[in-house]
Tab-separated table of C-alpha atoms in Angstrom:
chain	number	residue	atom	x	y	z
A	1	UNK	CA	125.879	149.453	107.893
A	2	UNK	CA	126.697	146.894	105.146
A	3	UNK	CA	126.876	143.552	106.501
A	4	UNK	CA	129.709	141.328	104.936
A	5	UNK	CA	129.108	137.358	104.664
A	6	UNK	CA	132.794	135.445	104.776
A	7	UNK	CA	132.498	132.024	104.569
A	8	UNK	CA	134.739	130.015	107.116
A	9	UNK	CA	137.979	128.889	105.934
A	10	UNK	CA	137.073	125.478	107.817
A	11	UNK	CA	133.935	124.857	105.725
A	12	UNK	CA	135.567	122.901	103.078
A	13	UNK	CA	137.606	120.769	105.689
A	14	UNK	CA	134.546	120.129	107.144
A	15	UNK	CA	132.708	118.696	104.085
A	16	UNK	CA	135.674	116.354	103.161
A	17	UNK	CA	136.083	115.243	106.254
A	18	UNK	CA	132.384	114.686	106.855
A	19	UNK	CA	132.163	112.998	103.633
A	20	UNK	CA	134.856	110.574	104.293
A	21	UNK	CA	132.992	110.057	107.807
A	22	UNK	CA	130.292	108.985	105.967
A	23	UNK	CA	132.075	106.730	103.278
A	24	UNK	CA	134.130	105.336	106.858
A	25	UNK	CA	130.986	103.892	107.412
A	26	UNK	CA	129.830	102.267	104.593
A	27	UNK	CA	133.421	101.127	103.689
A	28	UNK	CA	132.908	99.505	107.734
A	29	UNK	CA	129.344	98.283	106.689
A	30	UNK	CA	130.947	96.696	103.580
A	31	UNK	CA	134.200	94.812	105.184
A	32	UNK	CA	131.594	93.603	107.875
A	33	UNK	CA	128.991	92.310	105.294
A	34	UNK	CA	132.246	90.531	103.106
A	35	UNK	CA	133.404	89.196	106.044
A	36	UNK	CA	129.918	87.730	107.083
A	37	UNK	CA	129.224	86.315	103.551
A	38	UNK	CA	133.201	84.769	103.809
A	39	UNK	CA	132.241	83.235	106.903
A	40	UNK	CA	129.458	81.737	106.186
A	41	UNK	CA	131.272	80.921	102.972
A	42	UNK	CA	133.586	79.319	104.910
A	43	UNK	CA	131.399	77.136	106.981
A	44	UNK	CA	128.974	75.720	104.256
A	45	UNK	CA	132.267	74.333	102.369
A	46	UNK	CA	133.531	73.043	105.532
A	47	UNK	CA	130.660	71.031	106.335
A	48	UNK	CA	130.779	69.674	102.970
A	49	UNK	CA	134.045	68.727	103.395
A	50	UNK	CA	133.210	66.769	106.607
A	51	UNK	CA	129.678	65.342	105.249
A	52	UNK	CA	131.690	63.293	102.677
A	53	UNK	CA	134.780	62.864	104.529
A	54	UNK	CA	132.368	60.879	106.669
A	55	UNK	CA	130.833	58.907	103.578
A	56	UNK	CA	134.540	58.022	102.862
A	57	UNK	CA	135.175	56.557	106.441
A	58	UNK	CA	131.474	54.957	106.343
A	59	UNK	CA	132.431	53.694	102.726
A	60	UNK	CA	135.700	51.956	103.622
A	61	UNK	CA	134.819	50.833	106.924
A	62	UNK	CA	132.047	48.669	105.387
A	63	UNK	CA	134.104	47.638	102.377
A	64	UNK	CA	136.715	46.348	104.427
A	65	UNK	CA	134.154	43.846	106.743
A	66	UNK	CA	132.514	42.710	102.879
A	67	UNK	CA	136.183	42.017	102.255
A	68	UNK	CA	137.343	40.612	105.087
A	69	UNK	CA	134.225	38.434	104.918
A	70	UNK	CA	134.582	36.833	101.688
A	71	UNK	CA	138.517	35.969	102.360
A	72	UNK	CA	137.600	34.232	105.803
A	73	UNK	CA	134.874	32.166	103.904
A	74	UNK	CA	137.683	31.337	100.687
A	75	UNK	CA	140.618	30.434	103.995
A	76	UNK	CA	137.719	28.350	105.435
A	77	UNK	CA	136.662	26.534	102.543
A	78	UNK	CA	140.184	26.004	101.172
A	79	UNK	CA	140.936	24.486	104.880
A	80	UNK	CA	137.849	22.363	105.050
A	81	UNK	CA	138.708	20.944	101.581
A	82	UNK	CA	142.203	19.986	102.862
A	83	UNK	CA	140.890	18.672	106.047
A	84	UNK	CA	138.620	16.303	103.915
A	85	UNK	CA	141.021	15.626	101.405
A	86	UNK	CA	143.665	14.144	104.415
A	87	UNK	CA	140.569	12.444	105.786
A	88	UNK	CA	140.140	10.152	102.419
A	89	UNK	CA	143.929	9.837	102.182
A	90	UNK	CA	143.357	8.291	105.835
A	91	UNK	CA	140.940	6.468	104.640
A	92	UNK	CA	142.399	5.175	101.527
A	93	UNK	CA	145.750	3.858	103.142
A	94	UNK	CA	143.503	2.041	105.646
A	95	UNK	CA	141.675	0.195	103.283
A	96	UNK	CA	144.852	-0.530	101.595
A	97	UNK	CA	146.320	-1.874	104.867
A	98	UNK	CA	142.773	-3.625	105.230
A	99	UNK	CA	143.281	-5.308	101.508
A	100	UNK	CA	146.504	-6.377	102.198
A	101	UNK	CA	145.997	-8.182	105.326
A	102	UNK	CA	143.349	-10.393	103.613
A	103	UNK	CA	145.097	-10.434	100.878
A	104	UNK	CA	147.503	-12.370	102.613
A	105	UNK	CA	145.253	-14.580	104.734
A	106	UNK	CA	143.597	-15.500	101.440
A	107	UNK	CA	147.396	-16.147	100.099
A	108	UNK	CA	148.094	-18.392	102.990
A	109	UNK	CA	145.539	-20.452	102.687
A	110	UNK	CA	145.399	-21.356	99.284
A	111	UNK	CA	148.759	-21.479	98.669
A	112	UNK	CA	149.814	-18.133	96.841
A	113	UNK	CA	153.626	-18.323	97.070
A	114	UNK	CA	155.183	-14.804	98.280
A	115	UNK	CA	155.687	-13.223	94.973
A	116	UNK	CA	152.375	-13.190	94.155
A	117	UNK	CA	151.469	-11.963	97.310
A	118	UNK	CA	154.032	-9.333	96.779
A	119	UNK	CA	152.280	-8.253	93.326
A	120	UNK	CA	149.076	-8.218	94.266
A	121	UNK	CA	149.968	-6.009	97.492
A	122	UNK	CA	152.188	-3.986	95.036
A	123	UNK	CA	149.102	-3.400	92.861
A	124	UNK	CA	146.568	-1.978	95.729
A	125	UNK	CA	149.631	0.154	96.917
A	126	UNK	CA	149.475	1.891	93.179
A	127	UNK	CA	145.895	1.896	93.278
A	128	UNK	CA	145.886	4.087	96.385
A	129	UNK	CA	148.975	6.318	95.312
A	130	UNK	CA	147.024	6.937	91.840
A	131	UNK	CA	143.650	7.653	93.722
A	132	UNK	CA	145.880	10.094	96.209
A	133	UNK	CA	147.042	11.900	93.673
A	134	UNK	CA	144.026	12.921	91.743
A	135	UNK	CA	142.446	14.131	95.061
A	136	UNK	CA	145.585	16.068	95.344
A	137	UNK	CA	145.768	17.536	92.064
A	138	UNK	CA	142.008	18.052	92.741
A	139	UNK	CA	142.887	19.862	96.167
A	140	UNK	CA	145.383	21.782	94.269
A	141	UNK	CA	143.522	23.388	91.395
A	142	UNK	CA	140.700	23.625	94.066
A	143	UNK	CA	143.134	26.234	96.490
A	144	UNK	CA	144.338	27.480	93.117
A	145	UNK	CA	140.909	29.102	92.824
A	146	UNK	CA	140.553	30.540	96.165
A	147	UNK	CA	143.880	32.380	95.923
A	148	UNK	CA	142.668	33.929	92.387
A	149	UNK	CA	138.914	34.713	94.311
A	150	UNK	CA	140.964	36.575	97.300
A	151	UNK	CA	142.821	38.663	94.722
A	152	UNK	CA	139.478	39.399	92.803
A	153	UNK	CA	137.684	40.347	96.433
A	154	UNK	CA	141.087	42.689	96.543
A	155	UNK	CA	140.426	44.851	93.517
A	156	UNK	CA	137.070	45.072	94.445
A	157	UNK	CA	137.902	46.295	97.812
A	158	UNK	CA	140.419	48.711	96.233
A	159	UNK	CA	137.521	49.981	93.823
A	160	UNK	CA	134.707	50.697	96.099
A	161	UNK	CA	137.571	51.886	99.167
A	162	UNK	CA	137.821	54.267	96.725
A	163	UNK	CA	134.968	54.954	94.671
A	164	UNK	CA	134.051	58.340	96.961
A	165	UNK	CA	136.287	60.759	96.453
A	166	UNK	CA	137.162	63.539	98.653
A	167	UNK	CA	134.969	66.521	98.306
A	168	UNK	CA	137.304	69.470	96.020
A	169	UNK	CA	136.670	72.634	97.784
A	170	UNK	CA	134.997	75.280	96.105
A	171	UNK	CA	137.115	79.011	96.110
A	172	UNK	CA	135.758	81.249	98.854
A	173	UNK	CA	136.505	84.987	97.339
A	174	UNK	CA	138.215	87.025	100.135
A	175	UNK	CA	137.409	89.852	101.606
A	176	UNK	CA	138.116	92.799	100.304
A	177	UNK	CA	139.811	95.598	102.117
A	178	UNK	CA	141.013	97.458	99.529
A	179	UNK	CA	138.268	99.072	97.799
A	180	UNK	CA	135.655	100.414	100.795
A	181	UNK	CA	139.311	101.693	102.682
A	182	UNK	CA	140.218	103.650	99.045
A	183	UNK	CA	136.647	104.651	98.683
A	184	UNK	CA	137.061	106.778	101.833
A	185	UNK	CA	139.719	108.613	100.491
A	186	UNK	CA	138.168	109.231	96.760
A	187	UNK	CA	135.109	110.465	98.799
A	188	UNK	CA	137.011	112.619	101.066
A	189	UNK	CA	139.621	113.844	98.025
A	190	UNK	CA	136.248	114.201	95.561
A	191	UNK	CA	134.392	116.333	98.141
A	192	UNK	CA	137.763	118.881	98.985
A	193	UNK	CA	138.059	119.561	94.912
A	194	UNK	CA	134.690	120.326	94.847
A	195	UNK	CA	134.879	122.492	97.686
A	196	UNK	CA	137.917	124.737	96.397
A	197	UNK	CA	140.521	122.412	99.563
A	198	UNK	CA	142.249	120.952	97.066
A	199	UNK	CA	143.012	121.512	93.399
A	200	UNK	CA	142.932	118.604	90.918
A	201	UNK	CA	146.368	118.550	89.116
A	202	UNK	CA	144.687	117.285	85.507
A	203	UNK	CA	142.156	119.800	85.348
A	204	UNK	CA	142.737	122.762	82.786
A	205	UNK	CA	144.858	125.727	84.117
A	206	UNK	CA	143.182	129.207	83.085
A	207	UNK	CA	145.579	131.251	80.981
A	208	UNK	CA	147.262	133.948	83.141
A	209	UNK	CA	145.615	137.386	82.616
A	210	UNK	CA	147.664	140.432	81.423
């Protein structure tokens, strides 16, 4: 008895859809392996971000008490310069009042009459208001310079608040779906035109026999 071998009619369904088990797993393996490296990606440009985001914050905060620092000492000076310049203002009109009063003792007992009493009183009055205002155009030009050193400590402030910049993110490539999920479908569609399943519309037709 002649024994007849027929292949299965399943066998080449079997193949393609074995093969495309097969690339289903390595297209898995490969999503899961992007997704890992995007991940972890991800997280090493992230804590970059946040290392110098915290420089920043460390950088201003300590800029600002330098700042803040050098305009109390300019305020205080420039006040302690005006408290001493009313204190010999104080002490100029006393000695004025002082040189007046024995001014006119001296006038009284020698004789003076009034009007020269008047001019020589006149005189130390101009003295004093001459003296008063060089300390004042002193004091002036003095608080003039302060004001100009507080606007200086102000662009420097504004140049090292922002002398660390943030931290520019580098591009994290995405992960990509596309290519394991259409690999699973070349492997499955390569496999059933090798097996006879399908038939591959651009390969050459045989001529029909006669």
């Amino acid at each position: 008895m002649k024994h007849e071998h027929r292949f299965c009619s399943c066998e080449p369904a079997s193949l393609a859809l074995g093969s495309m088990a097969l690339s289903a797993a390595g297209a898995g393996a490969s999503i899961y392996g992007q997704s890992q490296q995007h991940e972890a990606a991800q997280q090493v440009e992230d804590q970059k971000a946040a290392a110098v985001d915290e420089a920043i914050t460390e950088n201003r905060k300590r800029a600002t008490a330098d700042y803040l620092k050098k305009v109390e000492d300019e305020m205080l000076a420039d006040a302690q310069e005006k408290q001493a310049l009313a204190e010999k203002e104080h002490d100029l009109d006393r000695n004025e009042r002082a040189a007046s009063s024995t001014a006119t003792v001296a006038a009284a007992e020698s004789g003076v009459a009034g009007q020269s009493l008047a001019a020589i009183q006149a005189d130390y009055r101009y003295q004093v208001e001459q003296a008063k205002g060089r300390l004042g155009l002193n004091q002036e030009n003095q608080s003039y310079q302060h004001s100009r050193a507080i606007q200086t400590y102000q662009t420097e402030y504004d140049n090292r608040a922002n002398s660390v910049k943030p931290y520019q993110r580098n591009p994290v490539s995405p992960v990509n779906y596309f290519a394991p999920i259409f690999s699973v479908a070349q492997a499955g569609l390569d496999t059933g035109i090798r097996t006879g399943l399908f038939t591959n519309p651009l390969s050459p037709t045989a001529p029909p026999t006669k």
